[in-house]
CSV table of C-alpha atoms in Angstrom, one decimal:
chain,number,residue,atom,x,y,z
L,1,MET,CA,-0.1,-62.8,-147.2
L,2,MET,CA,-3.3,-62.0,-148.8
L,3,ALA,CA,-6.5,-64.6,-147.6
L,4,GLY,CA,-6.3,-65.7,-151.5
L,5,GLU,CA,-3.1,-65.8,-151.5
L,6,ARG,CA,-3.2,-68.1,-148.1
L,7,ARG,CA,-5.6,-70.1,-150.1
L,8,THR,CA,-4.4,-71.0,-152.7
L,9,LEU,CA,-0.4,-72.2,-150.9
L,10,LEU,CA,-3.0,-74.4,-148.4
L,11,LEU,CA,-1.9,-77.8,-148.9
L,12,ASP,CA,-4.6,-80.2,-148.4
L,13,PHE,CA,-3.9,-81.9,-144.3
L,14,GLU,CA,-3.8,-78.4,-143.3
L,15,LYS,CA,-7.8,-77.2,-144.0
L,16,PRO,CA,-8.9,-78.4,-140.7
L,17,LEU,CA,-6.1,-75.3,-139.2
L,18,ALA,CA,-7.0,-73.2,-141.8
L,19,GLU,CA,-10.8,-73.7,-140.7
L,20,LEU,CA,-10.5,-72.7,-137.3
L,21,GLU,CA,-7.9,-69.5,-138.4
L,22,SER,CA,-11.4,-68.6,-140.4
L,23,GLN,CA,-13.3,-69.3,-137.2
L,24,ILE,CA,-10.7,-66.8,-135.3
L,25,GLN,CA,-10.8,-64.3,-137.8
L,26,GLN,CA,-15.0,-64.4,-137.9
L,27,VAL,CA,-15.1,-63.9,-134.4
L,28,ARG,CA,-12.6,-61.1,-134.0
L,29,ASP,CA,-14.6,-59.3,-137.0
L,30,LYS,CA,-18.0,-59.5,-135.4
L,31,SER,CA,-15.9,-58.4,-132.1
L,32,SER,CA,-15.3,-55.4,-133.9
L,33,GLU,CA,-18.8,-55.1,-135.1
L,34,LEU,CA,-20.4,-54.6,-132.2
L,35,GLY,CA,-17.9,-54.3,-129.5
L,36,VAL,CA,-18.9,-57.3,-127.5
L,37,ASP,CA,-15.6,-58.9,-125.7
L,38,VAL,CA,-15.0,-62.3,-127.2
L,39,ALA,CA,-11.4,-62.8,-126.0
L,40,ASP,CA,-11.9,-65.8,-123.9
L,41,GLN,CA,-13.6,-67.1,-126.7
L,42,ILE,CA,-10.7,-65.7,-129.1
L,43,ARG,CA,-8.0,-67.8,-126.5
L,44,ASP,CA,-10.1,-70.6,-126.7
L,45,LEU,CA,-10.2,-71.0,-130.2
L,46,GLU,CA,-6.4,-70.2,-130.8
L,47,GLN,CA,-5.3,-72.5,-127.8
L,48,ARG,CA,-7.3,-75.2,-130.3
L,49,ALA,CA,-5.7,-74.3,-133.2
L,50,ARG,CA,-2.4,-74.5,-132.1
L,51,HIS,CA,-3.1,-77.9,-130.5
L,52,VAL,CA,-4.4,-79.2,-134.4
L,53,ARG,CA,-1.7,-77.5,-135.9
L,54,GLN,CA,1.0,-79.4,-133.3
L,55,GLU,CA,-1.5,-82.4,-134.1
L,56,ILE,CA,-1.0,-82.2,-138.2
L,57,PHE,CA,2.5,-81.6,-138.4
L,58,SER,CA,3.7,-84.6,-135.5
L,59,LYS,CA,2.3,-87.0,-137.6
L,60,LEU,CA,3.1,-86.5,-141.7
L,61,THR,CA,3.4,-88.7,-144.2
L,62,PRO,CA,6.7,-89.2,-146.2
L,63,GLY,CA,4.5,-88.1,-149.0
L,64,GLN,CA,3.4,-85.3,-146.3
L,65,THR,CA,6.4,-84.1,-146.0
L,66,LEU,CA,7.7,-84.1,-149.0
L,67,GLN,CA,5.0,-81.4,-149.8
L,68,VAL,CA,6.2,-79.4,-146.4
L,69,ALA,CA,9.6,-79.3,-148.7
L,70,ARG,CA,8.4,-78.0,-151.7
L,71,HIS,CA,6.0,-75.3,-150.1
L,72,PRO,CA,6.7,-72.1,-151.9
L,73,ARG,CA,6.9,-70.0,-148.6
L,74,ARG,CA,9.3,-72.4,-147.6
L,75,PRO,CA,13.0,-70.1,-146.6
L,76,SER,CA,15.8,-70.8,-149.2
L,77,THR,CA,19.0,-70.6,-149.4
L,78,LEU,CA,19.1,-66.4,-149.8
L,79,ASP,CA,16.5,-66.7,-147.2
L,80,TYR,CA,18.8,-68.3,-144.5
L,81,ILE,CA,21.8,-66.7,-145.4
L,82,GLN,CA,20.6,-63.3,-145.1
L,83,ALA,CA,19.4,-64.1,-141.6
L,84,ILE,CA,22.4,-66.0,-140.1
L,85,SER,CA,25.5,-63.6,-141.7
L,86,ASP,CA,26.4,-60.4,-140.1
L,87,GLU,CA,28.1,-59.8,-143.1
L,88,TRP,CA,27.5,-61.2,-146.8
L,89,LEU,CA,28.9,-60.6,-150.1
L,90,GLU,CA,27.5,-62.8,-152.8
L,91,LEU,CA,30.1,-64.1,-155.8
L,92,HIS,CA,29.4,-65.1,-159.2
L,93,GLY,CA,30.8,-66.8,-162.0
L,94,ASP,CA,32.4,-70.3,-163.1
L,95,ARG,CA,35.3,-69.0,-164.5
L,96,ARG,CA,34.3,-71.0,-167.3
L,97,GLY,CA,31.6,-68.5,-169.2
L,98,SER,CA,28.4,-69.1,-166.8
L,99,ASP,CA,27.1,-68.1,-163.8
L,100,ASP,CA,24.0,-70.3,-163.6
L,101,PRO,CA,20.8,-68.5,-160.8
L,102,ALA,CA,19.9,-71.9,-159.3
L,103,ILE,CA,23.3,-71.9,-157.3
L,104,VAL,CA,24.2,-68.9,-155.4
L,105,GLY,CA,27.2,-68.5,-153.1
L,106,GLY,CA,29.8,-65.6,-151.9
L,107,VAL,CA,31.8,-64.9,-148.4
L,108,GLY,CA,29.9,-64.3,-145.3
L,109,ARG,CA,30.4,-63.8,-142.0
L,110,LEU,CA,28.8,-66.0,-139.4
L,111,GLY,CA,29.2,-64.3,-135.7
L,112,GLN,CA,32.9,-63.2,-135.8
L,113,GLN,CA,33.8,-66.4,-138.2
L,114,PRO,CA,34.5,-65.1,-142.0
L,115,VAL,CA,32.9,-68.4,-144.2
L,116,VAL,CA,32.1,-68.9,-147.6
L,117,MET,CA,28.2,-69.7,-148.0
L,118,LEU,CA,27.0,-72.2,-150.7
L,119,GLY,CA,23.6,-73.3,-152.2
L,120,HIS,CA,20.5,-74.0,-154.6
L,121,GLN,CA,18.3,-71.8,-155.0
L,122,LYS,CA,14.6,-71.4,-155.8
L,123,GLY,CA,12.5,-68.8,-156.8
L,124,ARG,CA,9.3,-67.6,-155.3
L,125,ASP,CA,7.1,-67.3,-157.7
L,126,THR,CA,6.7,-68.3,-161.1
L,127,LYS,CA,8.5,-66.3,-162.9
L,128,ASP,CA,11.9,-66.3,-160.8
L,129,ASN,CA,11.8,-69.9,-160.5
L,130,VAL,CA,12.1,-70.2,-164.4
L,131,ALA,CA,15.1,-68.0,-164.5
L,132,ARG,CA,16.6,-70.0,-161.4
L,133,ASN,CA,15.3,-73.3,-163.1
L,134,PHE,CA,13.5,-74.4,-160.2
L,135,GLY,CA,16.9,-74.4,-158.6
L,136,MET,CA,18.0,-77.5,-160.6
L,137,ALA,CA,21.8,-76.4,-161.2
L,138,SER,CA,23.2,-76.5,-164.3
L,139,PRO,CA,27.6,-78.0,-164.7
L,140,GLY,CA,28.0,-74.0,-164.5
L,141,GLY,CA,26.5,-74.0,-161.2
L,142,TYR,CA,28.3,-76.9,-159.9
L,143,ARG,CA,31.3,-75.5,-161.2
L,144,LYS,CA,30.6,-72.0,-159.7
L,145,ALA,CA,30.3,-74.4,-156.0
L,146,MET,CA,33.6,-75.6,-156.8
L,147,ARG,CA,35.4,-72.6,-157.8
L,148,LEU,CA,34.1,-70.8,-154.4
L,149,MET,CA,34.9,-74.1,-152.5
L,150,GLU,CA,38.4,-74.1,-154.0
L,151,HIS,CA,38.3,-70.2,-153.0
L,152,ALA,CA,37.4,-71.3,-148.9
L,153,ASN,CA,39.9,-74.2,-149.2
L,154,ARG,CA,42.9,-71.5,-150.3
L,155,PHE,CA,42.1,-69.2,-147.6
L,156,SER,CA,41.3,-71.1,-145.1
L,157,LEU,CA,37.1,-69.9,-144.6
L,158,PRO,CA,35.4,-72.7,-143.7
L,159,ILE,CA,32.6,-74.1,-145.6
L,160,LEU,CA,28.7,-74.0,-145.5
L,161,THR,CA,26.3,-76.1,-147.7
L,162,PHE,CA,22.5,-75.5,-148.1
L,163,ILE,CA,20.9,-78.1,-150.1
L,164,ASP,CA,17.6,-77.4,-151.7
L,165,THR,CA,17.2,-79.1,-155.1
L,166,PRO,CA,14.9,-81.8,-157.1
L,167,ALA,CA,17.5,-83.3,-158.7
L,168,ALA,CA,20.0,-81.6,-161.4
L,169,TRP,CA,18.9,-80.3,-164.7
L,170,ALA,CA,18.4,-83.0,-166.8
L,171,GLY,CA,18.2,-81.3,-170.1
L,172,ILE,CA,20.2,-82.4,-173.5
L,173,ASP,CA,22.8,-78.7,-172.9
L,174,ALA,CA,23.3,-80.2,-169.1
L,175,GLU,CA,24.6,-83.5,-171.1
L,176,LYS,CA,26.1,-81.4,-173.1
L,177,PHE,CA,28.3,-79.1,-171.2
L,178,GLY,CA,28.7,-82.1,-169.1
L,179,GLN,CA,26.6,-82.4,-165.9
L,180,GLY,CA,28.1,-86.4,-165.1
L,181,GLU,CA,31.4,-85.0,-164.8
L,182,ALA,CA,30.8,-81.6,-162.8
L,183,ILE,CA,28.8,-83.4,-160.0
L,184,ALA,CA,31.6,-86.4,-160.1
L,185,TYR,CA,34.5,-83.8,-160.3
L,186,ASN,CA,32.3,-81.9,-157.1
L,187,LEU,CA,32.3,-85.1,-155.0
L,188,ARG,CA,35.7,-86.2,-155.7
L,189,GLU,CA,36.9,-83.3,-154.8
L,190,MET,CA,35.4,-82.5,-151.7
L,191,PHE,CA,37.1,-84.8,-150.2
L,192,ARG,CA,40.5,-83.6,-150.6
L,193,LEU,CA,39.2,-80.1,-148.9
L,194,ASP,CA,41.0,-79.5,-145.7
L,195,VAL,CA,38.5,-76.9,-144.6
L,196,PRO,CA,35.6,-77.8,-142.1
L,197,ILE,CA,32.1,-78.8,-144.4
L,198,ILE,CA,28.7,-78.5,-143.0
L,199,CYS,CA,26.0,-79.2,-145.2
L,200,THR,CA,22.3,-79.1,-144.6
L,201,VAL,CA,19.4,-79.7,-146.0
L,202,ILE,CA,17.2,-76.9,-146.1
L,203,GLY,CA,14.1,-78.2,-148.1
L,204,GLU,CA,14.2,-80.9,-150.8
L,205,GLY,CA,17.6,-82.5,-151.8
L,206,GLY,CA,17.2,-84.5,-154.9
L,207,SER,CA,19.6,-87.3,-156.7
L,208,GLY,CA,23.2,-86.3,-157.5
L,209,GLY,CA,22.4,-82.7,-157.8
L,210,ALA,CA,21.8,-82.3,-154.0
L,211,LEU,CA,25.2,-84.3,-153.3
L,212,ALA,CA,27.1,-82.3,-155.4
L,213,ILE,CA,27.3,-79.8,-152.7
L,214,GLY,CA,26.8,-82.6,-149.9
L,215,VAL,CA,29.9,-83.8,-149.1
L,216,GLY,CA,30.9,-82.8,-145.4
L,217,ASP,CA,31.8,-83.3,-142.1
L,218,ARG,CA,28.7,-83.2,-140.7
L,219,LEU,CA,25.0,-82.9,-142.4
L,220,LEU,CA,22.1,-81.0,-141.2
L,221,MET,CA,18.6,-81.7,-142.2
L,222,PHE,CA,15.4,-79.8,-141.4
L,223,GLU,CA,12.9,-81.8,-139.6
L,224,HIS,CA,10.2,-81.2,-142.5
L,225,ALA,CA,12.8,-81.4,-145.3
L,226,VAL,CA,13.4,-84.5,-147.3
L,227,TYR,CA,16.9,-86.7,-148.7
L,228,SER,CA,16.7,-89.3,-151.8
L,229,VAL,CA,18.5,-90.6,-153.8
L,230,ALA,CA,15.8,-89.3,-156.6
L,231,PRO,CA,12.5,-87.8,-156.9
L,232,PRO,CA,9.5,-90.5,-155.5
L,233,GLU,CA,7.6,-88.7,-158.9
L,234,ALA,CA,10.9,-90.0,-161.4
L,235,CYS,CA,11.3,-93.5,-158.6
L,236,ALA,CA,7.2,-94.4,-159.5
L,237,ALA,CA,8.1,-93.9,-163.5
L,238,ILE,CA,10.9,-96.3,-163.5
L,239,LEU,CA,9.4,-98.5,-160.9
L,240,TRP,CA,5.9,-98.5,-162.4
L,241,ARG,CA,5.8,-96.5,-165.2
L,242,ASP,CA,3.6,-94.1,-163.0
L,243,ALA,CA,4.7,-90.7,-161.2
L,244,GLN,CA,1.5,-90.5,-159.7
L,245,LYS,CA,2.5,-93.2,-157.5
L,246,GLY,CA,5.3,-91.3,-156.7
L,247,PRO,CA,3.6,-91.2,-152.1
L,248,ILE,CA,3.8,-94.4,-152.6
L,249,ALA,CA,8.0,-94.7,-153.4
L,250,ALA,CA,8.3,-91.7,-150.7
L,251,GLU,CA,7.5,-94.5,-148.7
L,252,SER,CA,10.0,-96.8,-149.6
L,253,LEU,CA,13.0,-94.3,-150.8
L,254,LYS,CA,13.4,-93.8,-146.5
L,255,ILE,CA,13.6,-90.2,-147.5
L,256,THR,CA,12.4,-88.6,-144.0
L,257,ALA,CA,15.1,-87.0,-141.4
L,258,PRO,CA,14.4,-89.8,-138.6
L,259,ASP,CA,14.4,-92.3,-141.1
L,260,LEU,CA,18.0,-90.3,-142.6
L,261,LEU,CA,18.7,-90.3,-138.9
L,262,LYS,CA,18.3,-94.3,-138.2
L,263,LEU,CA,20.5,-95.3,-141.0
L,264,GLY,CA,23.3,-92.9,-140.5
L,265,ILE,CA,23.6,-90.7,-143.3
L,266,ILE,CA,22.3,-87.3,-141.6
L,267,ASP,CA,24.3,-86.2,-138.0
L,268,GLU,CA,21.6,-83.9,-136.8
L,269,ILE,CA,17.3,-83.2,-137.2
L,270,LEU,CA,17.5,-79.5,-137.2
L,271,PRO,CA,13.5,-78.6,-134.9
L,272,GLU,CA,11.7,-76.5,-136.8
L,273,PRO,CA,8.6,-74.5,-135.7
L,274,ILE,CA,4.9,-75.7,-135.5
L,275,GLY,CA,3.8,-75.3,-138.4
L,276,ALA,CA,7.0,-75.7,-140.6
L,277,ALA,CA,10.1,-73.4,-141.4
L,278,HIS,CA,7.2,-71.1,-143.9
L,279,SER,CA,5.6,-70.8,-140.3
L,280,ASP,CA,8.1,-68.6,-138.5
L,281,PRO,CA,11.2,-68.3,-140.5
L,282,VAL,CA,12.8,-66.4,-138.1
L,283,GLN,CA,12.8,-69.1,-135.4
L,284,ALA,CA,14.2,-71.8,-138.0
L,285,ALA,CA,16.9,-69.8,-139.0
L,286,GLU,CA,18.1,-69.0,-135.4
L,287,ASN,CA,18.2,-73.0,-134.9
L,288,LEU,CA,19.9,-73.0,-137.9
L,289,LYS,CA,22.6,-70.8,-136.5
L,290,GLN,CA,22.6,-71.9,-133.3
L,291,SER,CA,23.6,-75.7,-134.9
L,292,LEU,CA,26.1,-74.3,-137.4
L,293,GLY,CA,28.1,-72.6,-134.5
L,294,HIS,CA,27.7,-75.5,-131.8
L,295,HIS,CA,29.2,-77.8,-135.4
L,296,LEU,CA,31.9,-75.6,-136.3
L,297,ALA,CA,33.4,-74.8,-132.7
L,298,ASP,CA,34.0,-78.8,-132.5
L,299,LEU,CA,35.4,-79.1,-136.4
L,300,GLN,CA,37.9,-76.6,-135.7
L,301,LYS,CA,39.4,-78.6,-133.3
L,302,MET,CA,41.0,-81.4,-135.7
L,303,SER,CA,43.4,-80.5,-137.5
L,304,GLY,CA,42.6,-81.1,-141.7
L,305,ALA,CA,44.1,-84.2,-141.9
L,306,GLU,CA,41.6,-85.1,-139.4
L,307,ARG,CA,38.8,-83.7,-140.8
L,308,ARG,CA,39.6,-85.2,-144.4
L,309,GLU,CA,39.6,-88.9,-142.4
L,310,LEU,CA,36.6,-88.2,-141.0
L,311,ARG,CA,34.8,-87.3,-143.9
L,312,TYR,CA,35.9,-90.4,-145.9
L,313,GLN,CA,35.1,-93.1,-142.7
L,314,LYS,CA,31.4,-91.1,-143.1
L,315,PHE,CA,30.6,-91.8,-146.6
L,316,ARG,CA,32.4,-95.5,-146.0
L,317,ARG,CA,30.1,-96.7,-143.6
L,318,MET,CA,27.0,-95.4,-145.3
L,319,GLY,CA,25.4,-98.4,-146.6
L,320,VAL,CA,27.4,-101.0,-144.9
L,321,PHE,CA,25.4,-103.7,-143.6
L,322,SER,CA,26.1,-107.8,-141.8
L,323,GLN,CA,24.2,-110.3,-143.1
L,324,ALA,CA,23.3,-113.2,-140.6
L,325,ASN,CA,24.6,-116.6,-141.2
L,326,GLU,CA,21.9,-119.5,-142.5
L,327,SER,CA,22.0,-122.4,-140.3
């Protein structure tokens, strides 16, 4: 990555770390020019940089976590699929006339196990993001996802979904072609599938657009991902008519992995490398692959009826609370 690009992608709270990395590079450059051994100095600076990186990423606010989840270099669905699968064949189309690029999916192998993998796909740059509508799927995208899941159920293939979207597409055409119906249909149908379903929030999980491929036996979530009923900016615009108050809304929405684990929404937090998944995508993918293999082996011990019942009970428990009687 070029230095200019690195500065462009730098998050505000990463500046102290960037300054240290700049110092390390300056020391290296000077040592090359003067032929001086500065190994000890560089070692000390690198150790300090690791400490600063760990300090920064261990104390992120919900608003900062949201920035990390949206980082343009964060691994995408296709990145993870290519990293964890031994074979992969992408399948296209919803068989109703569209092939939404904001949802990708196909057949692959996780170790020796054939699986169907699908998820939201954001772009890497402005042109790619526009082509993929920033990962915001249309009705056709969710119908394509459901077609692939029905294919998996027909051939007894486990389903792995990867969630990474701000929300479902909210355009006029989306409503015209039945966005609400497409999402509702997916929610209903995912509950009846016999095969194991493991859903993972890899980046930004926003609104019904995320939930439409998020009904599963296990819901995993990366450490610096977010999962929310609505994007914080949208929530702030509704409550205070000011989208700039998104960070305040993020605090109240409980969008982070630790909060959601405590609330019983997710089943496991996947650790990320120090500096988040975009700093070491290979290690992040390895963490994901190990967890998927563990949960898949556990779920395959059950019958289809047992999985359906556990899936149903899992979602029935969400939001349940008890109220003490007032004396």
